[in-house]
Short mmCIF file of C-alpha atoms in Angstrom, two decimals:
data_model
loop_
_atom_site.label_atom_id
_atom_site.label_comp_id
_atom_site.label_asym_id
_atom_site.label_seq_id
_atom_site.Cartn_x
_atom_site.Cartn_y
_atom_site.Cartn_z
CA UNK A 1 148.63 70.29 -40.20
CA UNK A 2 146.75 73.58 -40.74
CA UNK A 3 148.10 76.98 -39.83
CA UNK A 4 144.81 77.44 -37.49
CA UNK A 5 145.34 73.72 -35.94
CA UNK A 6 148.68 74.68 -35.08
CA UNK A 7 147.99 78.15 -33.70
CA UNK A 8 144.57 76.14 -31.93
CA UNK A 9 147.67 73.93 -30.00
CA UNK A 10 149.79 76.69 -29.64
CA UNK A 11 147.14 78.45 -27.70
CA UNK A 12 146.31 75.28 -25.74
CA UNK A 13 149.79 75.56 -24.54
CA UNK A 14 150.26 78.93 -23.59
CA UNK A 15 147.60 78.20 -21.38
CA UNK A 16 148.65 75.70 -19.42
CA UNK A 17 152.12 76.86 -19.27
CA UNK A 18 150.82 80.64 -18.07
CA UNK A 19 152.74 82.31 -21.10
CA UNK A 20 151.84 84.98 -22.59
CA UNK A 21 149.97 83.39 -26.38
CA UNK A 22 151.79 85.00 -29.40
CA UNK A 23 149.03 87.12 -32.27
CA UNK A 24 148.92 85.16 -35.39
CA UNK A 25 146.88 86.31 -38.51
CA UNK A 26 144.65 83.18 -39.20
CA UNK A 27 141.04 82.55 -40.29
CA UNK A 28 139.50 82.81 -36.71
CA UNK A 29 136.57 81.37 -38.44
CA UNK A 30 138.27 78.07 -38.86
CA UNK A 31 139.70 78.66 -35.09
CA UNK A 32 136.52 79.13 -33.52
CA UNK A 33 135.57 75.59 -35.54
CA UNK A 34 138.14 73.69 -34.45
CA UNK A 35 137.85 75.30 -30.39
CA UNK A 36 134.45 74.68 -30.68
CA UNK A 37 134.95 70.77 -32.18
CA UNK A 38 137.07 70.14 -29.10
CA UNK A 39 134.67 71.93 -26.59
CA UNK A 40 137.52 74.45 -25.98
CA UNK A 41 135.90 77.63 -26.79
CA UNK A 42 135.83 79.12 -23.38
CA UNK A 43 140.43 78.16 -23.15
CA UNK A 44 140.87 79.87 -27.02
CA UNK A 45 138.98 82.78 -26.30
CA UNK A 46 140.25 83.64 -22.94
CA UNK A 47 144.09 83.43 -24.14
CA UNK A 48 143.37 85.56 -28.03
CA UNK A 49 142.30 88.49 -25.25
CA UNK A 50 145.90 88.49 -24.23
CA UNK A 51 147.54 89.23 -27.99
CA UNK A 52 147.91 92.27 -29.54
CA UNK A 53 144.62 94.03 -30.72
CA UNK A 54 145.69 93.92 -34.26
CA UNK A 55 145.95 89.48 -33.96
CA UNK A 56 142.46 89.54 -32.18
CA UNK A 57 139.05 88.27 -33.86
CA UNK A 58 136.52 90.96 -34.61
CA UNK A 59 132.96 91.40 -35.92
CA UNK A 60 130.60 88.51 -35.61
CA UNK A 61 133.28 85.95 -34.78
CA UNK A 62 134.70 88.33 -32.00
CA UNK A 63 131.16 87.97 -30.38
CA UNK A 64 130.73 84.11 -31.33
CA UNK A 65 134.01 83.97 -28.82
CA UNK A 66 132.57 86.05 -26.08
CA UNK A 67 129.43 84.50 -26.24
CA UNK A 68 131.29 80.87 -25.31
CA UNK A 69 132.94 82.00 -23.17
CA UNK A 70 130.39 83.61 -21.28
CA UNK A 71 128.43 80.27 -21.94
CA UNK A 72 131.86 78.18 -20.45
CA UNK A 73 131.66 79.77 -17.06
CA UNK A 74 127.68 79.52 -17.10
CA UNK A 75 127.84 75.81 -17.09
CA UNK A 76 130.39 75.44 -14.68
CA UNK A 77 128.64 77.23 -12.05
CA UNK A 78 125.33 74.60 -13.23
CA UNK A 79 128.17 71.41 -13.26
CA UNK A 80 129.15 72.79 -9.57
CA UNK A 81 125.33 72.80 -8.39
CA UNK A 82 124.97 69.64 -9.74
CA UNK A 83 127.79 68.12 -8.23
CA UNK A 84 127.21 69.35 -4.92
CA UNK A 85 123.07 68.13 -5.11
CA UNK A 86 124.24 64.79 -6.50
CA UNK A 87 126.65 64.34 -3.72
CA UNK A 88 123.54 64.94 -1.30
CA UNK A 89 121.72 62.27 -2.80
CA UNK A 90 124.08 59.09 -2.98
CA UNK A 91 124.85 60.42 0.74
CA UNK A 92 121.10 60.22 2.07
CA UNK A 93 121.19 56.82 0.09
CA UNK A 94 124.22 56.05 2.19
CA UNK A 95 126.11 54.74 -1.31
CA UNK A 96 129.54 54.57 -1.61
CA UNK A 97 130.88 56.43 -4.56
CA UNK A 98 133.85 58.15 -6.12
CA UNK A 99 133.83 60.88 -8.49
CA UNK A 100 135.98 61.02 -11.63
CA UNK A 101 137.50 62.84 -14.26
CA UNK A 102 135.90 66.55 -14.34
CA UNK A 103 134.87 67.11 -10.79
CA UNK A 104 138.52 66.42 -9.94
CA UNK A 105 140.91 67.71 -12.46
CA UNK A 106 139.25 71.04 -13.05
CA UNK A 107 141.13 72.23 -9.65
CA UNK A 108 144.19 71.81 -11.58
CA UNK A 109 143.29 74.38 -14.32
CA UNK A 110 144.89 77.35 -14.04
CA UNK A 111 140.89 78.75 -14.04
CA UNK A 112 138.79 75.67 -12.84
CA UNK A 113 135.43 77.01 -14.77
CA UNK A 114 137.34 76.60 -18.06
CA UNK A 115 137.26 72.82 -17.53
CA UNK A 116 134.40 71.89 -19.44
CA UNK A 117 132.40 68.51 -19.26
CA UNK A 118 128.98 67.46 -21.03
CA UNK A 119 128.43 64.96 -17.93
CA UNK A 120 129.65 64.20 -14.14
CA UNK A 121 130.63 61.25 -13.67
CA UNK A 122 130.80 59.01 -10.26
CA UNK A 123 131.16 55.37 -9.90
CA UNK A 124 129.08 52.97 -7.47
CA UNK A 125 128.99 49.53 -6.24
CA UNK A 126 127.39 47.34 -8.66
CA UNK A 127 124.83 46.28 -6.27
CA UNK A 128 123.69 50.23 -5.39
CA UNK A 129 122.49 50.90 -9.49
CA UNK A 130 118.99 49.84 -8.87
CA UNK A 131 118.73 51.04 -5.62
CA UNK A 132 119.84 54.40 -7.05
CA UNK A 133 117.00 53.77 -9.96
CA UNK A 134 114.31 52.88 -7.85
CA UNK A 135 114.97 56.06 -5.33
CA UNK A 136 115.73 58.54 -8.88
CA UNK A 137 112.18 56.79 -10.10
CA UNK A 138 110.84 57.63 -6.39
CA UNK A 139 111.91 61.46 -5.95
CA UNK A 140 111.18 62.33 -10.27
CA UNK A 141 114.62 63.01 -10.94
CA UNK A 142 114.33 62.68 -14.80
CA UNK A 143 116.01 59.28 -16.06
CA UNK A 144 117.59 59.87 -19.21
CA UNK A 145 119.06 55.85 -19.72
CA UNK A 146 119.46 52.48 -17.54
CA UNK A 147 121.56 50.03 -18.52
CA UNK A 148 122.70 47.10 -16.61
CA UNK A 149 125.98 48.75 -15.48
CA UNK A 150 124.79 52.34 -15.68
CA UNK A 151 122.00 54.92 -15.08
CA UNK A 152 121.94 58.47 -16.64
CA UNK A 153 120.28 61.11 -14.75
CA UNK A 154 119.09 64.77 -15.51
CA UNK A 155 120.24 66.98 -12.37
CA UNK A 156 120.00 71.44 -12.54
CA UNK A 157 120.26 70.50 -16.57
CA UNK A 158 123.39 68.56 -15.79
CA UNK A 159 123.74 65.16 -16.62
CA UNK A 160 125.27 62.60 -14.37
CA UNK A 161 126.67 59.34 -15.19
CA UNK A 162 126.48 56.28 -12.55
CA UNK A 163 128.65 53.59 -13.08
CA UNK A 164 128.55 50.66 -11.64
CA UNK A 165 132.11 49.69 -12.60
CA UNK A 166 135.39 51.69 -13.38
CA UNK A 167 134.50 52.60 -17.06
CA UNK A 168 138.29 51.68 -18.40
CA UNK A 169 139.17 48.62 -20.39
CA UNK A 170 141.97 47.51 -17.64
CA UNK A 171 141.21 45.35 -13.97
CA UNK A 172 143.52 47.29 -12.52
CA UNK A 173 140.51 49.07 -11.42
CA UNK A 174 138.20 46.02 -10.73
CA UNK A 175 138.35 46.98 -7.27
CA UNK A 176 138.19 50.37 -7.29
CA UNK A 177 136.69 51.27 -3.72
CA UNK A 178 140.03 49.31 -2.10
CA UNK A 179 142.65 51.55 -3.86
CA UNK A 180 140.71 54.27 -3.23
CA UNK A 181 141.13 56.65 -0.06
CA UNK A 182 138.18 57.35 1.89
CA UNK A 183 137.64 61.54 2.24
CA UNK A 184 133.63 60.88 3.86
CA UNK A 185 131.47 58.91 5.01
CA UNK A 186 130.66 57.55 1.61
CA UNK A 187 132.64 59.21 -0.63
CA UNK A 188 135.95 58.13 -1.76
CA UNK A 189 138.82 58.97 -4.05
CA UNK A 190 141.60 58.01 -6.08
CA UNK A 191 145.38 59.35 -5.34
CA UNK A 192 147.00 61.75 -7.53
CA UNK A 193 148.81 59.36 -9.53
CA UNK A 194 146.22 56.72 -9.91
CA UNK A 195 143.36 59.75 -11.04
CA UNK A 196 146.27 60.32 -13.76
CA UNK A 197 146.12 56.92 -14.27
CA UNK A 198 142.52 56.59 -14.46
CA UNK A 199 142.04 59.64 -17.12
CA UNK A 200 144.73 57.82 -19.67
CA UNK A 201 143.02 54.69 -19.43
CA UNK A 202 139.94 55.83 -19.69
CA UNK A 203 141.15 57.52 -22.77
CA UNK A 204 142.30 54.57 -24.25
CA UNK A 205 139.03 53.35 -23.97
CA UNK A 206 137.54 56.23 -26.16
CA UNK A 207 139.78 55.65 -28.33
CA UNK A 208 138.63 52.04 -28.82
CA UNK A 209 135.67 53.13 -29.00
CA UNK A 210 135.01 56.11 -31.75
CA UNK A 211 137.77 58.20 -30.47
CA UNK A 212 139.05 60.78 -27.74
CA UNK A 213 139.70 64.61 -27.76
CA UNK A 214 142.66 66.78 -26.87
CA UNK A 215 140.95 68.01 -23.92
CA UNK A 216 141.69 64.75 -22.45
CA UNK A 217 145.36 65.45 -23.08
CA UNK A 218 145.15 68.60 -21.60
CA UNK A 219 143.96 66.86 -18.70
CA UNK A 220 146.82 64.82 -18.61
CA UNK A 221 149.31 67.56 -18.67
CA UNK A 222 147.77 69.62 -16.19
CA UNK A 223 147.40 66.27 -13.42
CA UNK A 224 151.06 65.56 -14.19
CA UNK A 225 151.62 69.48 -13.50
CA UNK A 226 149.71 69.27 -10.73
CA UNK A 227 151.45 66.67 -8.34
CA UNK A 228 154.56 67.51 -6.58
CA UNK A 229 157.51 66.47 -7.66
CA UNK A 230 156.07 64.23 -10.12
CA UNK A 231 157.70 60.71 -10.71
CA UNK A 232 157.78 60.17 -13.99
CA UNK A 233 159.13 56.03 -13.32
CA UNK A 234 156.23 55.57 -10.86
CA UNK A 235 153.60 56.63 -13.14
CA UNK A 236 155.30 54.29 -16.08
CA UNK A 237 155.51 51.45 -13.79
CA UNK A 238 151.57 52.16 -12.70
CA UNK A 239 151.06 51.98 -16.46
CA UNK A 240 152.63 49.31 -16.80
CA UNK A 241 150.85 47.18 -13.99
CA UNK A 242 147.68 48.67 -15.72
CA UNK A 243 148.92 46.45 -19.35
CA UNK A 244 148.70 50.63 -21.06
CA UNK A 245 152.39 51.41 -21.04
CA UNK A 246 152.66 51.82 -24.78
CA UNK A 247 150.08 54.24 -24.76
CA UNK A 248 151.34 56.29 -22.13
CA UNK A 249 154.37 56.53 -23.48
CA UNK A 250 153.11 58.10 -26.92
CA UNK A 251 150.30 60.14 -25.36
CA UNK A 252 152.98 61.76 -22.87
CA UNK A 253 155.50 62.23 -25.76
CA UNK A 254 153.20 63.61 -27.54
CA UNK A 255 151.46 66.38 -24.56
CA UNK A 256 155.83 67.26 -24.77
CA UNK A 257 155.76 67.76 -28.20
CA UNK A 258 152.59 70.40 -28.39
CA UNK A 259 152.06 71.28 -24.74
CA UNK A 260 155.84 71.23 -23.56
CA UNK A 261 154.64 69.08 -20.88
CA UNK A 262 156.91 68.49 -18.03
CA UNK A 263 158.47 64.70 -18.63
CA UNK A 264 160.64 63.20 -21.05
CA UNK A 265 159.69 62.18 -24.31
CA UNK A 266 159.83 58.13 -24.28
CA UNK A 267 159.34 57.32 -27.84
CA UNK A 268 159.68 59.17 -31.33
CA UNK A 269 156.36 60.44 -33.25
CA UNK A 270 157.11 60.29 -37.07
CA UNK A 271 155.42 62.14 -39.26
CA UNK A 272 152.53 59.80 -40.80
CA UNK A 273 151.86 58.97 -36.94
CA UNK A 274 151.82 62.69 -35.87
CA UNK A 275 149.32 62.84 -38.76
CA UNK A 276 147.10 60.03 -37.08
CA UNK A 277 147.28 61.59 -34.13
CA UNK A 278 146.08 65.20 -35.27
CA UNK A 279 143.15 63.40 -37.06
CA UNK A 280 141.96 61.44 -34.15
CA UNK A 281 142.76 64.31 -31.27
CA UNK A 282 141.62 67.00 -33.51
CA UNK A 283 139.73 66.44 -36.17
CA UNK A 284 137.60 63.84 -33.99
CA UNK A 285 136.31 66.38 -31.77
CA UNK A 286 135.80 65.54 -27.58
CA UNK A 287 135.26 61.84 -28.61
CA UNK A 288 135.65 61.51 -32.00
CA UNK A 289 132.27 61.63 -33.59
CA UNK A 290 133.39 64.35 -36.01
CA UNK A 291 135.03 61.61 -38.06
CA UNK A 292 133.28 58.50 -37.15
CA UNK A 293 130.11 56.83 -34.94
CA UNK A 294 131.48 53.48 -35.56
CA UNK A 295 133.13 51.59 -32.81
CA UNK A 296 136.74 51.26 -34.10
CA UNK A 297 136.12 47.05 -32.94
CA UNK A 298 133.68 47.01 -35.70
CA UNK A 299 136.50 48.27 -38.39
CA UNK A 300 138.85 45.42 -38.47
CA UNK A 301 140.17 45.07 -42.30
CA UNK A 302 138.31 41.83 -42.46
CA UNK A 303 135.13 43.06 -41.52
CA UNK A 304 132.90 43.68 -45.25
CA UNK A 305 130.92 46.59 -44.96
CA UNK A 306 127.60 44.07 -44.61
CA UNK A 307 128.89 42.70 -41.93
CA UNK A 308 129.94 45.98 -39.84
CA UNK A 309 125.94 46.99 -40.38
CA UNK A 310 124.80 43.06 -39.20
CA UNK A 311 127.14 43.28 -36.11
CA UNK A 312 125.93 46.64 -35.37
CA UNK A 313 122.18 45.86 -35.23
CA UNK A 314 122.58 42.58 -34.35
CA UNK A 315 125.50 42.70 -30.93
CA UNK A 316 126.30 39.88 -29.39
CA UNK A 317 124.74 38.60 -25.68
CA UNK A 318 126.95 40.27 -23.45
CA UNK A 319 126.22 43.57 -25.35
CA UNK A 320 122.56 43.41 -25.44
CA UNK A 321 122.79 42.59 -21.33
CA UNK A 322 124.91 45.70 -20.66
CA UNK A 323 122.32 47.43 -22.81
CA UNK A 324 118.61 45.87 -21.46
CA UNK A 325 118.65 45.62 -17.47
CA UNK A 326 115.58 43.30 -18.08
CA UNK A 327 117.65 40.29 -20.37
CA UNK A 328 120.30 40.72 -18.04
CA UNK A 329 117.82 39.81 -15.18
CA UNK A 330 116.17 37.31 -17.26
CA UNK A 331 117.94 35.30 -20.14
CA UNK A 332 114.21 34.05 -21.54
CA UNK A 333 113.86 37.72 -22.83
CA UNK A 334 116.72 37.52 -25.34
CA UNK A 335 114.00 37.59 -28.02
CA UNK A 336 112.41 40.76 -27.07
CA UNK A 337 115.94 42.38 -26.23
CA UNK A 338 116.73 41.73 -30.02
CA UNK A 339 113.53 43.53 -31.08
CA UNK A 340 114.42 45.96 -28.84
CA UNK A 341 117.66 46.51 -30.23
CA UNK A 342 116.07 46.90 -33.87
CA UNK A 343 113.26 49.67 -32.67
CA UNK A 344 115.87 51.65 -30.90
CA UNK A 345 118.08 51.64 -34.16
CA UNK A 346 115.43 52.46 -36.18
CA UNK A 347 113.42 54.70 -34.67
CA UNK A 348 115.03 56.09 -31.37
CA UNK A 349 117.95 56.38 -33.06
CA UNK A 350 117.54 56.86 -35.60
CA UNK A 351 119.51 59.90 -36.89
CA UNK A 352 122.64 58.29 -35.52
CA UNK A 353 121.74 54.83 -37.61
CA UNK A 354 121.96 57.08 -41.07
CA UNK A 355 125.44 58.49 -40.11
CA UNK A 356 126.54 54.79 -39.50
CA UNK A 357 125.10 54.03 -42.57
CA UNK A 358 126.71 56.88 -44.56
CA UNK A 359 130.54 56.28 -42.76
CA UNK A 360 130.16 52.60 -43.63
CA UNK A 361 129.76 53.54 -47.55
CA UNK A 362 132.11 55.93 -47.27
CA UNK A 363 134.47 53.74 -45.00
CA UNK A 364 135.50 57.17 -43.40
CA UNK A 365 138.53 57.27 -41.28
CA UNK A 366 138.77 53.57 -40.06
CA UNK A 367 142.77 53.25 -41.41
CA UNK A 368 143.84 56.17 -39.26
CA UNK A 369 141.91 54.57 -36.68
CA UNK A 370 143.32 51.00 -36.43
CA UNK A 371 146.69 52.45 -37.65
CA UNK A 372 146.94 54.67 -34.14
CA UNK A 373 145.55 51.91 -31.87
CA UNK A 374 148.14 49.36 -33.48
CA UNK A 375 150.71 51.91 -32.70
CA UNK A 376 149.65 52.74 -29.03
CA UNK A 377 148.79 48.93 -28.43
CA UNK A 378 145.30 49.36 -27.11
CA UNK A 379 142.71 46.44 -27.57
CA UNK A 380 139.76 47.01 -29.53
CA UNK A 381 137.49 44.54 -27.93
#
């Protein structure tokens, strides 16, 4: 690991354990890459104002630094406007919802604005996603994507995520709405232990997918700082009803080992998995595109670089259902869903189709990949 990855984590830490961050002479240009990567800008430079003078960025990479974080809190205060606006409309649609991830764990940041999020994200009853389409349709809210099990909307610049299921690749959240505590007339929300619950397994899923950043471990440590008196055997035994034990137990060992975070360590991290780990939770970037836009499932060893491509532009039924509301509605259309498929690729999509193609030649990252979810025992499918 790099001096400047190292000092990136050490900072990271400091942070959430209220210490005071130790000056280190690095290239800050190579900091402000990484923070920036991660979509931690607004954390690094708030904690290099507290070292000495002489340890502090200066010139143009001084200002890049003040100008995210001025840019961190910005987009709070918009995330906050959105949040309470979309609120008001799922409760004049009287729709049941809960809110995850961000709108949540930023109250346990030690400064809630530095908790930064491209998206809110709330999740609905299956049956409430068109409703919520036709009335977003209705009242020109800008649609930005509707699929069968989600719709993407544009609120105060903000963009909001609507699920119509839990999002994680565990049915310990099939029923979400019945574990969930009821805080209003429509809204609901998890319990401390099962939110923490909730943000590692939706993690995992990330990670099955093209990867997750270490902002999402920073959002573990701070919900496990946050509840009182925190059991560490409940939230194993949770994890372990929820089939992602293994992976909690290296993902917590591993906020101990960089963020000092307060629970045992439950397995040993080796070097060549350490170095997986900075390459995924680093390198990645918030969820992993840095290194890959390749599902990981596509990556199996077997899998000839022809074939990755095929199954790419060519996904299987259930895929091309989550992805066209109309097939899903009516199986007869499977023809023009696979046309549809091979437009958006080519033309909406484009730009993303020639990075695919590039990482495929290049097979880029996939080892590290399938190495780390063979080690924390997550499913690829």
């Amino acid at each position: 690991m790099t001096l400047e990855k190292e000092y990136f984590i050490s900072l990271l830490s400091s942070y959430v354990n209220r210490t005071s961050p130790k000056g280190e002479a690095v290239d800050f240009g190579e900091l402000f890459r990484i923070a920036q990567t991660n979509d931690l800008g607004g954390i690094i430079a708030t904690q290099l104002k507290k070292v000495d003078s002489q340890f502090q960025p200066y010139g143009d990479i001084k200002s890049h630094f003040n100008q995210v974080l001025g840019y961190t809190v910005k987009n709070s205060a918009l995330r906050e406007t959105a949040y309470i606006l979309t609120k008001q409309f799922l409760n004049t649609l009287e729709v049941k919802h809960i809110f995850v991830k961000g709108v949540h764990i930023k109250d346990y940041y030690p400064d809630p604005e530095m908790r930064t999020s491209g998206d809110i994200d709330v999740i609905v009853e299956p049956a409430s996603i068109e409703k919520l389409h036709k009335a977003a349709k209705e009242q020109g809210i800008k649609i930005t994507n509707y699929v069968s099990n989600m719709l993407s909307l544009k609120i105060n610049t903000v963009d909001l995520e609507i699920h119509a299921d839990a999002d994680v690749k565990t049915d310990y959240f099939d029923s979400i709405f019945e574990i969930a505590e009821k805080v209003g007339e429509f809204e609901y929300r998890l319990n401390e232990y099962d939110e923490l619950l909730y943000v590692l397994c939706h993690l995992a899923k990330h990670l099955a997918y093209t990867g997750a950043g270490i902002r999402m471990l920073l959002d573990i440590d701070l919900c496990i700082r946050g509840i009182d008196s925190f059991s560490l055997d409940k939230f194993i035994a949770l994890c372990d009803k929820a089939g992602v034990r293994k992976t909690a137990e290296v993902l917590l060992s591993l906020c101990n080992i960089w963020f000092n975070t307060p629970v045992a360590r439950l397995c040993e991290i080796d070097g060549e998995l350490i170095n997986n780990l900075v390459y995924v939770f680093i390198d990645g970037g918030s969820f992993g595109y840095e290194i890959s836009n390749i599902p990981t499932k596509y990556l199996n060893e077997n899998n000839s670089k022809a074939k990755v491509l095929f199954k790419m532009a060519f996904p299987d039924k259930r895929h091309l259902k989550l992805l066209y509301p109309y097939y899903n509605s009516h199986p007869f259309l499977y023809p023009i869903a696979r046309i549809n498929r091979l437009y958006d690729g080519l033309f909406k999509r484009k730009n993303q189709t020639k990075k695919v193609i590039n990482e495929i030649n290049n097979n880029s990252g996939s080892q590290e990949r399938l190495e780390l979810l063979k080690e924390l025992e997550i499913n690829q499918e």
